[in-house]
Amino acid sequence: MIAARFLQGGLDRRIAVTLALILSVAIFVPVANLLFAPSHPLHVPNYAVALLGKYLNYALLALALDLVWGFCGILSLGHGAFFALGGYAMGMYLMRQIGSRGVYGHPELPDFMVFLNWKELPWYWHGFDQFWFAALMVVAVPGLLAFAFGWFAFRSRVTGVYLSIITQAMTYALMLAFFRNDMGFGGNNGLTDFKDILGVSVQADETRAALFAASAVTLALGVLITAAITGSHFGKLMIAVRDAEARTRFLGYRPERVKLFAFTVSAMMAGVAGALYVPQVGIINPGEFAPANSIELVVWTAVGGRGTIIGPIVGALVVNAGKSWFTGALPELWLFALGGLFVAVTLFMPKGIVGMISRHWPKRSRATDAKVRADAVREQNA
Amino acid sequence: MRRIASFIACLVFLVLSGLSARAQDDEALRGAVAGFATAEGFQQIGAVIDALVVLGDPRATRVLAALGEGDLKVREADGGVFIVRGSAASVRLIDPVNGDTAGEAGGASLKKIRVNNRLRRTVRDAIGALTLTAADPAVRMRAAETLFANPDPDALEAVEAALERETNADVRRGMEVARAASLLLSDRSNAEKSEAVGAVAALGTREALGLLSQFRTGATGALELQAAAAMERIEGSLARWSIAQNFWYGLSLGSVLLLAAIGLAITFGVMGVINMAHGEMVMIGAYTTFAVQEVIRRSAPGLLDWSLPIALPLAFLAAALVGMLIERGVIRFLYGRPLETLLATWGVSLILQQAVRSIFGPSNREVSNPSWMSGAFELGQMMITWNRLYILLFAMAVFAVLLWAMNRTMLGLQMRAVTQNRRMASAMGIRAPWIDAMTFALGSGVAGIAGVALSQIDNVSPNLGQSYIIDSFLVVVFGGVGNLWGTLVGAMSLGVVNKLLEPYAGAVLGKILILVLIIFFIQKRPRGLFALRGRAVEA
């Protein structure tokens, strides 16, 4: 219903441009990688495909966080957990695809289970040999966790800092849990040494190009979904909850339901991002649950501009490109740069890069008008 | 006859000669040992052994052990007595008194001092009795402990004889349990054994438990029942002690959490600033301790035991200064926007970490324990290390001082005034921005002195602060924001619950359980254990 109304209303011009950009990247990069010879000036090398693919997954993750933080005012410091859970679901599928080609050659058990002397597959590993089931779990597991977590937290009106801290505790607890060998997720080493995905080799150039295209298309889908949600009546409610939760409640709305919906959808998007990330980097381990990762993710969104749809994408790309460059060229200085970025963005550009630019960009759509009004309300409050 | 007379004269001389001086001891021992050369027949050898026992010199045990093994021989040429090593044609001679090698000799030139089974038993008892009657109480205690650990019915008489002469109360107790332990394995009467079971059971240690279970397998009837009951009692008391030990570990962990969190209770709890760089203040304190120790090591090694008291004020000042800079430079622009503060201070924490990594290097730094903090002591069946005890006391002291500062000083009054009603406080002439800076500096400084304490039990590395930040926030949130008592109760209860869970769930699972419990607790009481009551819809 939301989508229908959204399509009726037509696309915001900036969203349309973003979508076109993402989709053209989805076509251009794989084509340039596969069709042009390495000497050709337009050739995109393999490592760049993998790197850019990773950035696109990060962008989707940042967009997911923006949905809850930028639009609904819930600062989750545990979004990395949903990303990692999606990644583990995909990793389990990829592990099952190894079959008997593992080091120990067991037809069913992954290597680490043989190593731990496990005799049979734990119940929660069943079904992951089917792609459809794994794909379902990629969305369902983060979604259910977020739903359960949000159900309790939002109903008890845990807000603001308290919510941030318990989301952080959640991802920390999950990290500790996944580090345990007994959990059956490979412990410290996580899941790795993947061979096939959907019957083709994960390592093959064509597969990598296809994964890249899939990442880009998924990001475009994520943009569409976010735009649809935020552009709808429900989106306005989210913004209302963000700016004045008590007032929204007194007007007769149920802020906890709004938040729960946003939180769950966002977690699902993060799960999908994680699932696409794992086959491209070839490993998933408990380190992905580290609270620091989730906080770093917050800064991508903040740098790009929260409360906008393009912002988190720009932020994720810029910060990660900066990270790749710094860790290569000046590894000593990367943490200084990242830390400085945190401070500078919060002090000098609270609306991020996109927020600064959009002051000089004509506003046309209804959605932006609504946002401007909401911002005005917020400034009055403050 | 003359030989015996001279022998006895020799003994008398030995006994009379004083035992105090080392040289005289040597002489006496040498003279007594020389008795073996002249002794004829087992009876006389037995008399020499008795003489050695009377001498009470622990070194005689070596001679006696050699005698029992058949390694004590007489050189036929001059009647010298030696301990002999090696059985080839040429053997090594060892001086029986000082244990030095005294030369070599052909095996044929030596005569073995022969012993029979009865003498062997005499020798064994003599060895036990010698150490049990040694002049040094520590040696006697050790002998009693050795006997308790390896009970021997043959040693019963020796220990009973020693008991009669024992005056030192501690050693007496040790000997009594050693006697009881030996008695359990002997063929004495059931009444005595029953008494011994009681004596061993009263010890309540794991060793006593082992001894009793060994005894129980051989016992019958009432004695077996008594042993079983005693074992059950010991097991029960051991279980209680182990709970007490875990409780102590919990208090110790709680004190660490309290130290780490109490500064945060001020910056976050009182000011409402989410300072993610709090852990780095702890780290700065720890590195200050390291720097102080380095300087002392280089310029005044004698002061090393004083390094911690010296480091305390410096760590406070260093961390407080950095905290003040952060407040003036970053946080004051972000009051009222808690989530942004969180991000900015996280950025500051990254910068501080990298700065420390650049200055001191990425690896762990060695901070030594002063001598008065190392070691441990036993309390019943509990082991308590001094450094943990001192840290617990220190945490309590910091808490008390902070409580006093908040409630009884002018600065504390002004801090609370600014927290409760900023505009009213300003109207009363309080310089609110200055108070903000001072509060933040106080919270940071307290984190700095926590770093001094934590440097004693944790690795001093650039990641030190990171490992405490999540726990600290949980403690403050659990205890209730804005309440120092809440932080105390929160830290202690989290520490104790964590350690009591550990034996059942394991360390990692216990920690996970704690995190899940806190998440659920926050649902139930979103404002923590000791919430400040107020009418605000949204704080």
PDB file of N, CA, C and O in Angstrom, chain B residues 6-17 19 23-40 44-57 59-61 63-64 67 72 74 79-82 95-97 113 130:
ATOM      1  N   SER B   6      85.299 -45.795  75.856  1.00  0.00           N
ATOM      2  CA  SER B   6      85.688 -44.600  75.090  1.00  0.00           C
ATOM      3  C   SER B   6      84.513 -44.115  74.240  1.00  0.00           C
ATOM      4  O   SER B   6      84.287 -42.917  74.047  1.00  0.00           O
ATOM      5  N   PHE B   7      83.758 -45.062  73.756  1.00  0.00           N
ATOM      6  CA  PHE B   7      82.589 -44.735  72.948  1.00  0.00           C
ATOM      7  C   PHE B   7      81.605 -43.884  73.735  1.00  0.00           C
ATOM      8  O   PHE B   7      81.149 -42.823  73.298  1.00  0.00           O
ATOM      9  N   ILE B   8      81.362 -44.379  74.970  1.00  0.00           N
ATOM     10  CA  ILE B   8      80.411 -43.650  75.813  1.00  0.00           C
ATOM     11  C   ILE B   8      80.977 -42.280  76.180  1.00  0.00           C
ATOM     12  O   ILE B   8      80.260 -41.263  76.133  1.00  0.00           O
ATOM     13  N   ALA B   9      82.264 -42.258  76.460  1.00  0.00           N
ATOM     14  CA  ALA B   9      82.899 -40.983  76.781  1.00  0.00           C
ATOM     15  C   ALA B   9      82.729 -40.015  75.621  1.00  0.00           C
ATOM     16  O   ALA B   9      82.431 -38.825  75.806  1.00  0.00           O
ATOM     17  N   CYS B  10      82.923 -40.583  74.473  1.00  0.00           N
ATOM     18  CA  CYS B  10      82.763 -39.771  73.253  1.00  0.00           C
ATOM     19  C   CYS B  10      81.353 -39.181  73.187  1.00  0.00           C
ATOM     20  O   CYS B  10      81.168 -38.001  72.932  1.00  0.00           O
ATOM     21  N   LEU B  11      80.358 -40.040  73.459  1.00  0.00           N
ATOM     22  CA  LEU B  11      78.969 -39.581  73.429  1.00  0.00           C
ATOM     23  C   LEU B  11      78.743 -38.473  74.436  1.00  0.00           C
ATOM     24  O   LEU B  11      78.133 -37.447  74.117  1.00  0.00           O
ATOM     25  N   VAL B  12      79.236 -38.724  75.643  1.00  0.00           N
ATOM     26  CA  VAL B  12      79.056 -37.732  76.704  1.00  0.00           C
ATOM     27  C   VAL B  12      79.653 -36.404  76.261  1.00  0.00           C
ATOM     28  O   VAL B  12      79.042 -35.346  76.390  1.00  0.00           O
ATOM     29  N   PHE B  13      80.848 -36.514  75.675  1.00  0.00           N
ATOM     30  CA  PHE B  13      81.514 -35.311  75.209  1.00  0.00           C
ATOM     31  C   PHE B  13      80.636 -34.589  74.187  1.00  0.00           C
ATOM     32  O   PHE B  13      80.440 -33.381  74.235  1.00  0.00           O
ATOM     33  N   LEU B  14      80.096 -35.404  73.315  1.00  0.00           N
ATOM     34  CA  LEU B  14      79.265 -34.818  72.255  1.00  0.00           C
ATOM     35  C   LEU B  14      78.069 -34.098  72.830  1.00  0.00           C
ATOM     36  O   LEU B  14      77.740 -32.985  72.450  1.00  0.00           O
ATOM     37  N   VAL B  15      77.423 -34.773  73.773  1.00  0.00           N
ATOM     38  CA  VAL B  15      76.213 -34.199  74.338  1.00  0.00           C
ATOM     39  C   VAL B  15      76.550 -32.930  75.107  1.00  0.00           C
ATOM     40  O   VAL B  15      75.821 -31.943  75.053  1.00  0.00           O
ATOM     41  N   LEU B  16      77.689 -32.985  75.793  1.00  0.00           N
ATOM     42  CA  LEU B  16      78.044 -31.835  76.601  1.00  0.00           C
ATOM     43  C   LEU B  16      78.481 -30.643  75.759  1.00  0.00           C
ATOM     44  O   LEU B  16      78.194 -29.503  76.094  1.00  0.00           O
ATOM     45  N   SER B  17      79.197 -30.972  74.713  1.00  0.00           N
ATOM     46  CA  SER B  17      79.697 -29.856  73.902  1.00  0.00           C
ATOM     47  C   SER B  17      78.511 -29.033  73.388  1.00  0.00           C
ATOM     48  O   SER B  17      77.506 -29.564  72.959  1.00  0.00           O
ATOM     49  N   LEU B  19      75.870 -26.780  71.338  1.00  0.00           N
ATOM     50  CA  LEU B  19      75.359 -27.024  69.993  1.00  0.00           C
ATOM     51  C   LEU B  19      75.141 -25.724  69.216  1.00  0.00           C
ATOM     52  O   LEU B  19      74.669 -25.735  68.097  1.00  0.00           O
ATOM     53  N   ALA B  23      80.749 -24.246  64.073  1.00  0.00           N
ATOM     54  CA  ALA B  23      81.957 -25.056  64.089  1.00  0.00           C
ATOM     55  C   ALA B  23      81.822 -26.180  65.110  1.00  0.00           C
ATOM     56  O   ALA B  23      82.165 -27.334  64.836  1.00  0.00           O
ATOM     57  N   GLN B  24      81.236 -25.798  66.246  1.00  0.00           N
ATOM     58  CA  GLN B  24      81.053 -26.814  67.283  1.00  0.00           C
ATOM     59  C   GLN B  24      80.068 -27.866  66.812  1.00  0.00           C
ATOM     60  O   GLN B  24      80.249 -29.053  67.029  1.00  0.00           O
ATOM     61  N   ASP B  25      79.022 -27.415  66.121  1.00  0.00           N
ATOM     62  CA  ASP B  25      78.062 -28.359  65.566  1.00  0.00           C
ATOM     63  C   ASP B  25      78.763 -29.346  64.665  1.00  0.00           C
ATOM     64  O   ASP B  25      78.541 -30.553  64.734  1.00  0.00           O
ATOM     65  N   ASP B  26      79.608 -28.792  63.792  1.00  0.00           N
ATOM     66  CA  ASP B  26      80.341 -29.646  62.866  1.00  0.00           C
ATOM     67  C   ASP B  26      81.128 -30.696  63.621  1.00  0.00           C
ATOM     68  O   ASP B  26      81.076 -31.878  63.294  1.00  0.00           O
ATOM     69  N   GLU B  27      81.847 -30.190  64.636  1.00  0.00           N
ATOM     70  CA  GLU B  27      82.671 -31.100  65.424  1.00  0.00           C
ATOM     71  C   GLU B  27      81.829 -32.209  66.041  1.00  0.00           C
ATOM     72  O   GLU B  27      82.132 -33.396  65.942  1.00  0.00           O
ATOM     73  N   ALA B  28      80.724 -31.774  66.651  1.00  0.00           N
ATOM     74  CA  ALA B  28      79.866 -32.721  67.346  1.00  0.00           C
ATOM     75  C   ALA B  28      79.337 -33.776  66.382  1.00  0.00           C
ATOM     76  O   ALA B  28      79.393 -34.980  66.656  1.00  0.00           O
ATOM     77  N   LEU B  29      78.867 -33.301  65.222  1.00  0.00           N
ATOM     78  CA  LEU B  29      78.297 -34.224  64.246  1.00  0.00           C
ATOM     79  C   LEU B  29      79.366 -35.192  63.755  1.00  0.00           C
ATOM     80  O   LEU B  29      79.152 -36.406  63.684  1.00  0.00           O
ATOM     81  N   ARG B  30      80.564 -34.599  63.475  1.00  0.00           N
ATOM     82  CA  ARG B  30      81.655 -35.436  62.964  1.00  0.00           C
ATOM     83  C   ARG B  30      82.026 -36.515  63.995  1.00  0.00           C
ATOM     84  O   ARG B  30      82.178 -37.685  63.650  1.00  0.00           O
ATOM     85  N   GLY B  31      82.067 -36.065  65.251  1.00  0.00           N
ATOM     86  CA  GLY B  31      82.411 -37.008  66.310  1.00  0.00           C
ATOM     87  C   GLY B  31      81.383 -38.123  66.407  1.00  0.00           C
ATOM     88  O   GLY B  31      81.725 -39.308  66.495  1.00  0.00           O
ATOM     89  N   ALA B  32      80.094 -37.719  66.346  1.00  0.00           N
ATOM     90  CA  ALA B  32      79.046 -38.726  66.469  1.00  0.00           C
ATOM     91  C   ALA B  32      79.097 -39.695  65.304  1.00  0.00           C
ATOM     92  O   ALA B  32      78.984 -40.913  65.476  1.00  0.00           O
ATOM     93  N   VAL B  33      79.302 -39.120  64.106  1.00  0.00           N
ATOM     94  CA  VAL B  33      79.343 -39.980  62.926  1.00  0.00           C
ATOM     95  C   VAL B  33      80.536 -40.928  63.025  1.00  0.00           C
ATOM     96  O   VAL B  33      80.460 -42.092  62.628  1.00  0.00           O
ATOM     97  N   ALA B  34      81.644 -40.410  63.578  1.00  0.00           N
ATOM     98  CA  ALA B  34      82.838 -41.241  63.711  1.00  0.00           C
ATOM     99  C   ALA B  34      82.542 -42.490  64.537  1.00  0.00           C
ATOM    100  O   ALA B  34      83.220 -43.512  64.414  1.00  0.00           O
ATOM    101  N   GLY B  35      81.509 -42.378  65.385  1.00  0.00           N
ATOM    102  CA  GLY B  35      81.109 -43.512  66.194  1.00  0.00           C
ATOM    103  C   GLY B  35      80.819 -44.751  65.350  1.00  0.00           C
ATOM    104  O   GLY B  35      81.023 -45.879  65.804  1.00  0.00           O
ATOM    105  N   PHE B  36      80.346 -44.535  64.096  1.00  0.00           N
ATOM    106  CA  PHE B  36      80.020 -45.672  63.243  1.00  0.00           C
ATOM    107  C   PHE B  36      81.264 -46.510  62.955  1.00  0.00           C
ATOM    108  O   PHE B  36      81.180 -47.718  62.776  1.00  0.00           O
ATOM    109  N   ALA B  37      82.453 -45.832  62.904  1.00  0.00           N
ATOM    110  CA  ALA B  37      83.673 -46.554  62.556  1.00  0.00           C
ATOM    111  C   ALA B  37      84.043 -47.544  63.663  1.00  0.00           C
ATOM    112  O   ALA B  37      84.549 -48.632  63.398  1.00  0.00           O
ATOM    113  N   THR B  38      83.769 -47.144  64.896  1.00  0.00           N
ATOM    114  CA  THR B  38      84.187 -47.979  66.008  1.00  0.00           C
ATOM    115  C   THR B  38      83.095 -48.916  66.489  1.00  0.00           C
ATOM    116  O   THR B  38      83.361 -49.862  67.217  1.00  0.00           O
ATOM    117  N   ALA B  39      81.840 -48.605  66.122  1.00  0.00           N
ATOM    118  CA  ALA B  39      80.745 -49.419  66.631  1.00  0.00           C
ATOM    119  C   ALA B  39      80.846 -50.826  66.077  1.00  0.00           C
ATOM    120  O   ALA B  39      81.157 -51.030  64.908  1.00  0.00           O
ATOM    121  N   GLU B  40      80.542 -51.795  66.961  1.00  0.00           N
ATOM    122  CA  GLU B  40      80.566 -53.190  66.523  1.00  0.00           C
ATOM    123  C   GLU B  40      79.240 -53.825  66.850  1.00  0.00           C
ATOM    124  O   GLU B  40      78.746 -53.700  67.963  1.00  0.00           O
ATOM    125  N   GLN B  44      75.404 -51.585  68.969  1.00  0.00           N
ATOM    126  CA  GLN B  44      76.194 -50.359  69.094  1.00  0.00           C
ATOM    127  C   GLN B  44      75.849 -49.368  67.986  1.00  0.00           C
ATOM    128  O   GLN B  44      75.797 -48.157  68.217  1.00  0.00           O
ATOM    129  N   ILE B  45      75.611 -49.878  66.807  1.00  0.00           N
ATOM    130  CA  ILE B  45      75.219 -48.980  65.717  1.00  0.00           C
ATOM    131  C   ILE B  45      73.929 -48.253  66.082  1.00  0.00           C
ATOM    132  O   ILE B  45      73.776 -47.050  65.897  1.00  0.00           O
ATOM    133  N   GLY B  46      73.015 -49.029  66.700  1.00  0.00           N
ATOM    134  CA  GLY B  46      71.770 -48.425  67.166  1.00  0.00           C
ATOM    135  C   GLY B  46      72.051 -47.312  68.158  1.00  0.00           C
ATOM    136  O   GLY B  46      71.419 -46.247  68.108  1.00  0.00           O
ATOM    137  N   ALA B  47      73.028 -47.520  69.039  1.00  0.00           N
ATOM    138  CA  ALA B  47      73.363 -46.492  70.029  1.00  0.00           C
ATOM    139  C   ALA B  47      73.879 -45.233  69.337  1.00  0.00           C
ATOM    140  O   ALA B  47      73.539 -44.105  69.731  1.00  0.00           O
ATOM    141  N   VAL B  48      74.694 -45.430  68.277  1.00  0.00           N
ATOM    142  CA  VAL B  48      75.208 -44.261  67.540  1.00  0.00           C
ATOM    143  C   VAL B  48      74.061 -43.494  66.911  1.00  0.00           C
ATOM    144  O   VAL B  48      74.007 -42.255  66.936  1.00  0.00           O
ATOM    145  N   ILE B  49      73.106 -44.251  66.336  1.00  0.00           N
ATOM    146  CA  ILE B  49      71.950 -43.591  65.717  1.00  0.00           C
ATOM    147  C   ILE B  49      71.214 -42.755  66.761  1.00  0.00           C
ATOM    148  O   ILE B  49      70.878 -41.588  66.530  1.00  0.00           O
ATOM    149  N   ASP B  50      71.002 -43.359  67.943  1.00  0.00           N
ATOM    150  CA  ASP B  50      70.323 -42.625  69.012  1.00  0.00           C
ATOM    151  C   ASP B  50      71.090 -41.360  69.363  1.00  0.00           C
ATOM    152  O   ASP B  50      70.490 -40.289  69.571  1.00  0.00           O
ATOM    153  N   ALA B  51      72.427 -41.499  69.397  1.00  0.00           N
ATOM    154  CA  ALA B  51      73.247 -40.333  69.720  1.00  0.00           C
ATOM    155  C   ALA B  51      73.038 -39.230  68.691  1.00  0.00           C
ATOM    156  O   ALA B  51      72.917 -38.038  69.029  1.00  0.00           O
ATOM    157  N   LEU B  52      72.937 -39.632  67.414  1.00  0.00           N
ATOM    158  CA  LEU B  52      72.702 -38.638  66.353  1.00  0.00           C
ATOM    159  C   LEU B  52      71.361 -37.944  66.557  1.00  0.00           C
ATOM    160  O   LEU B  52      71.233 -36.739  66.369  1.00  0.00           O
ATOM    161  N   VAL B  53      70.382 -38.734  66.975  1.00  0.00           N
ATOM    162  CA  VAL B  53      69.055 -38.153  67.206  1.00  0.00           C
ATOM    163  C   VAL B  53      69.127 -37.140  68.342  1.00  0.00           C
ATOM    164  O   VAL B  53      68.586 -36.036  68.247  1.00  0.00           O
ATOM    165  N   VAL B  54      69.824 -37.533  69.386  1.00  0.00           N
ATOM    166  CA  VAL B  54      69.934 -36.641  70.530  1.00  0.00           C
ATOM    167  C   VAL B  54      70.592 -35.322  70.112  1.00  0.00           C
ATOM    168  O   VAL B  54      70.216 -34.241  70.555  1.00  0.00           O
ATOM    169  N   LEU B  55      71.538 -35.442  69.209  1.00  0.00           N
ATOM    170  CA  LEU B  55      72.236 -34.255  68.709  1.00  0.00           C
ATOM    171  C   LEU B  55      71.258 -33.253  68.087  1.00  0.00           C
ATOM    172  O   LEU B  55      71.421 -32.041  68.184  1.00  0.00           O
ATOM    173  N   GLY B  56      70.251 -33.808  67.427  1.00  0.00           N
ATOM    174  CA  GLY B  56      69.202 -32.946  66.859  1.00  0.00           C
ATOM    175  C   GLY B  56      69.667 -32.108  65.692  1.00  0.00           C
ATOM    176  O   GLY B  56      69.039 -31.106  65.363  1.00  0.00           O
ATOM    177  N   ASP B  57      70.754 -32.480  65.058  1.00  0.00           N
ATOM    178  CA  ASP B  57      71.238 -31.709  63.911  1.00  0.00           C
ATOM    179  C   ASP B  57      70.554 -32.230  62.642  1.00  0.00           C
ATOM    180  O   ASP B  57      70.667 -33.413  62.325  1.00  0.00           O
ATOM    181  N   ARG B  59      71.322 -32.077  59.705  1.00  0.00           N
ATOM    182  CA  ARG B  59      72.224 -32.641  58.691  1.00  0.00           C
ATOM    183  C   ARG B  59      72.454 -34.124  58.915  1.00  0.00           C
ATOM    184  O   ARG B  59      72.860 -34.848  58.014  1.00  0.00           O
ATOM    185  N   ALA B  60      72.153 -34.549  60.123  1.00  0.00           N
ATOM    186  CA  ALA B  60      72.349 -35.969  60.403  1.00  0.00           C
ATOM    187  C   ALA B  60      71.413 -36.830  59.571  1.00  0.00           C
ATOM    188  O   ALA B  60      71.679 -38.003  59.347  1.00  0.00           O
ATOM    189  N   THR B  61      70.302 -36.225  59.091  1.00  0.00           N
ATOM    190  CA  THR B  61      69.360 -37.010  58.282  1.00  0.00           C
ATOM    191  C   THR B  61      70.047 -37.576  57.049  1.00  0.00           C
ATOM    192  O   THR B  61      69.746 -38.673  56.613  1.00  0.00           O
ATOM    193  N   VAL B  63      73.190 -38.467  56.717  1.00  0.00           N
ATOM    194  CA  VAL B  63      73.998 -39.619  57.115  1.00  0.00           C
ATOM    195  C   VAL B  63      73.099 -40.824  57.341  1.00  0.00           C
ATOM    196  O   VAL B  63      73.365 -41.934  56.872  1.00  0.00           O
ATOM    197  N   LEU B  64      71.977 -40.581  58.025  1.00  0.00           N
ATOM    198  CA  LEU B  64      71.081 -41.679  58.357  1.00  0.00           C
ATOM    199  C   LEU B  64      70.464 -42.263  57.089  1.00  0.00           C
ATOM    200  O   LEU B  64      70.341 -43.490  56.951  1.00  0.00           O
ATOM    201  N   LEU B  67      72.905 -44.391  55.527  1.00  0.00           N
ATOM    202  CA  LEU B  67      73.042 -45.622  56.312  1.00  0.00           C
ATOM    203  C   LEU B  67      71.942 -46.604  55.943  1.00  0.00           C
ATOM    204  O   LEU B  67      72.175 -47.792  55.709  1.00  0.00           O
ATOM    205  N   LEU B  72      76.686 -45.835  53.484  1.00  0.00           N
ATOM    206  CA  LEU B  72      77.618 -45.280  54.458  1.00  0.00           C
ATOM    207  C   LEU B  72      78.734 -46.295  54.698  1.00  0.00           C
ATOM    208  O   LEU B  72      78.467 -47.444  55.058  1.00  0.00           O
ATOM    209  N   VAL B  74      83.085 -47.199  55.784  1.00  0.00           N
ATOM    210  CA  VAL B  74      84.247 -46.796  56.581  1.00  0.00           C
ATOM    211  C   VAL B  74      85.500 -47.074  55.767  1.00  0.00           C
ATOM    212  O   VAL B  74      85.630 -48.131  55.153  1.00  0.00           O
ATOM    213  N   GLY B  79      89.793 -45.263  59.300  1.00  0.00           N
ATOM    214  CA  GLY B  79      88.554 -45.244  60.060  1.00  0.00           C
ATOM    215  C   GLY B  79      87.660 -44.051  59.743  1.00  0.00           C
ATOM    216  O   GLY B  79      86.738 -43.761  60.483  1.00  0.00           O
ATOM    217  N   GLY B  80      87.930 -43.320  58.632  1.00  0.00           N
ATOM    218  CA  GLY B  80      87.064 -42.205  58.253  1.00  0.00           C
ATOM    219  C   GLY B  80      85.734 -42.721  57.719  1.00  0.00           C
ATOM    220  O   GLY B  80      85.678 -43.723  57.012  1.00  0.00           O
ATOM    221  N   VAL B  81      84.627 -42.024  58.085  1.00  0.00           N
ATOM    222  CA  VAL B  81      83.301 -42.448  57.644  1.00  0.00           C
ATOM    223  C   VAL B  81      82.863 -41.561  56.480  1.00  0.00           C
ATOM    224  O   VAL B  81      82.953 -40.331  56.566  1.00  0.00           O
ATOM    225  N   PHE B  82      82.408 -42.190  55.402  1.00  0.00           N
ATOM    226  CA  PHE B  82      82.000 -41.419  54.225  1.00  0.00           C
ATOM    227  C   PHE B  82      80.695 -41.946  53.649  1.00  0.00           C
ATOM    228  O   PHE B  82      80.378 -43.125  53.794  1.00  0.00           O
ATOM    229  N   ASP B  95      81.872 -36.282  52.114  1.00  0.00           N
ATOM    230  CA  ASP B  95      81.984 -35.982  53.533  1.00  0.00           C
ATOM    231  C   ASP B  95      80.598 -36.009  54.159  1.00  0.00           C
ATOM    232  O   ASP B  95      79.684 -35.327  53.686  1.00  0.00           O
ATOM    233  N   PRO B  96      80.367 -36.775  55.208  1.00  0.00           N
ATOM    234  CA  PRO B  96      79.023 -36.886  55.774  1.00  0.00           C
ATOM    235  C   PRO B  96      78.545 -35.602  56.442  1.00  0.00           C
ATOM    236  O   PRO B  96      77.349 -35.383  56.570  1.00  0.00           O
ATOM    237  N   VAL B  97      79.487 -34.747  56.865  1.00  0.00           N
ATOM    238  CA  VAL B  97      79.076 -33.561  57.619  1.00  0.00           C
ATOM    239  C   VAL B  97      78.647 -32.438  56.692  1.00  0.00           C
ATOM    240  O   VAL B  97      77.536 -31.918  56.792  1.00  0.00           O
ATOM    241  N   ILE B 113      78.926 -50.261  56.441  1.00  0.00           N
ATOM    242  CA  ILE B 113      78.344 -50.410  57.769  1.00  0.00           C
ATOM    243  C   ILE B 113      77.036 -51.148  57.581  1.00  0.00           C
ATOM    244  O   ILE B 113      76.119 -50.658  56.917  1.00  0.00           O
ATOM    245  N   LEU B 130      64.326 -36.743  63.918  1.00  0.00           N
ATOM    246  CA  LEU B 130      65.349 -35.695  63.843  1.00  0.00           C
ATOM    247  C   LEU B 130      64.746 -34.385  63.385  1.00  0.00           C
ATOM    248  O   LEU B 130      64.970 -33.327  63.965  1.00  0.00           O
TER     249      LEU B 130
END
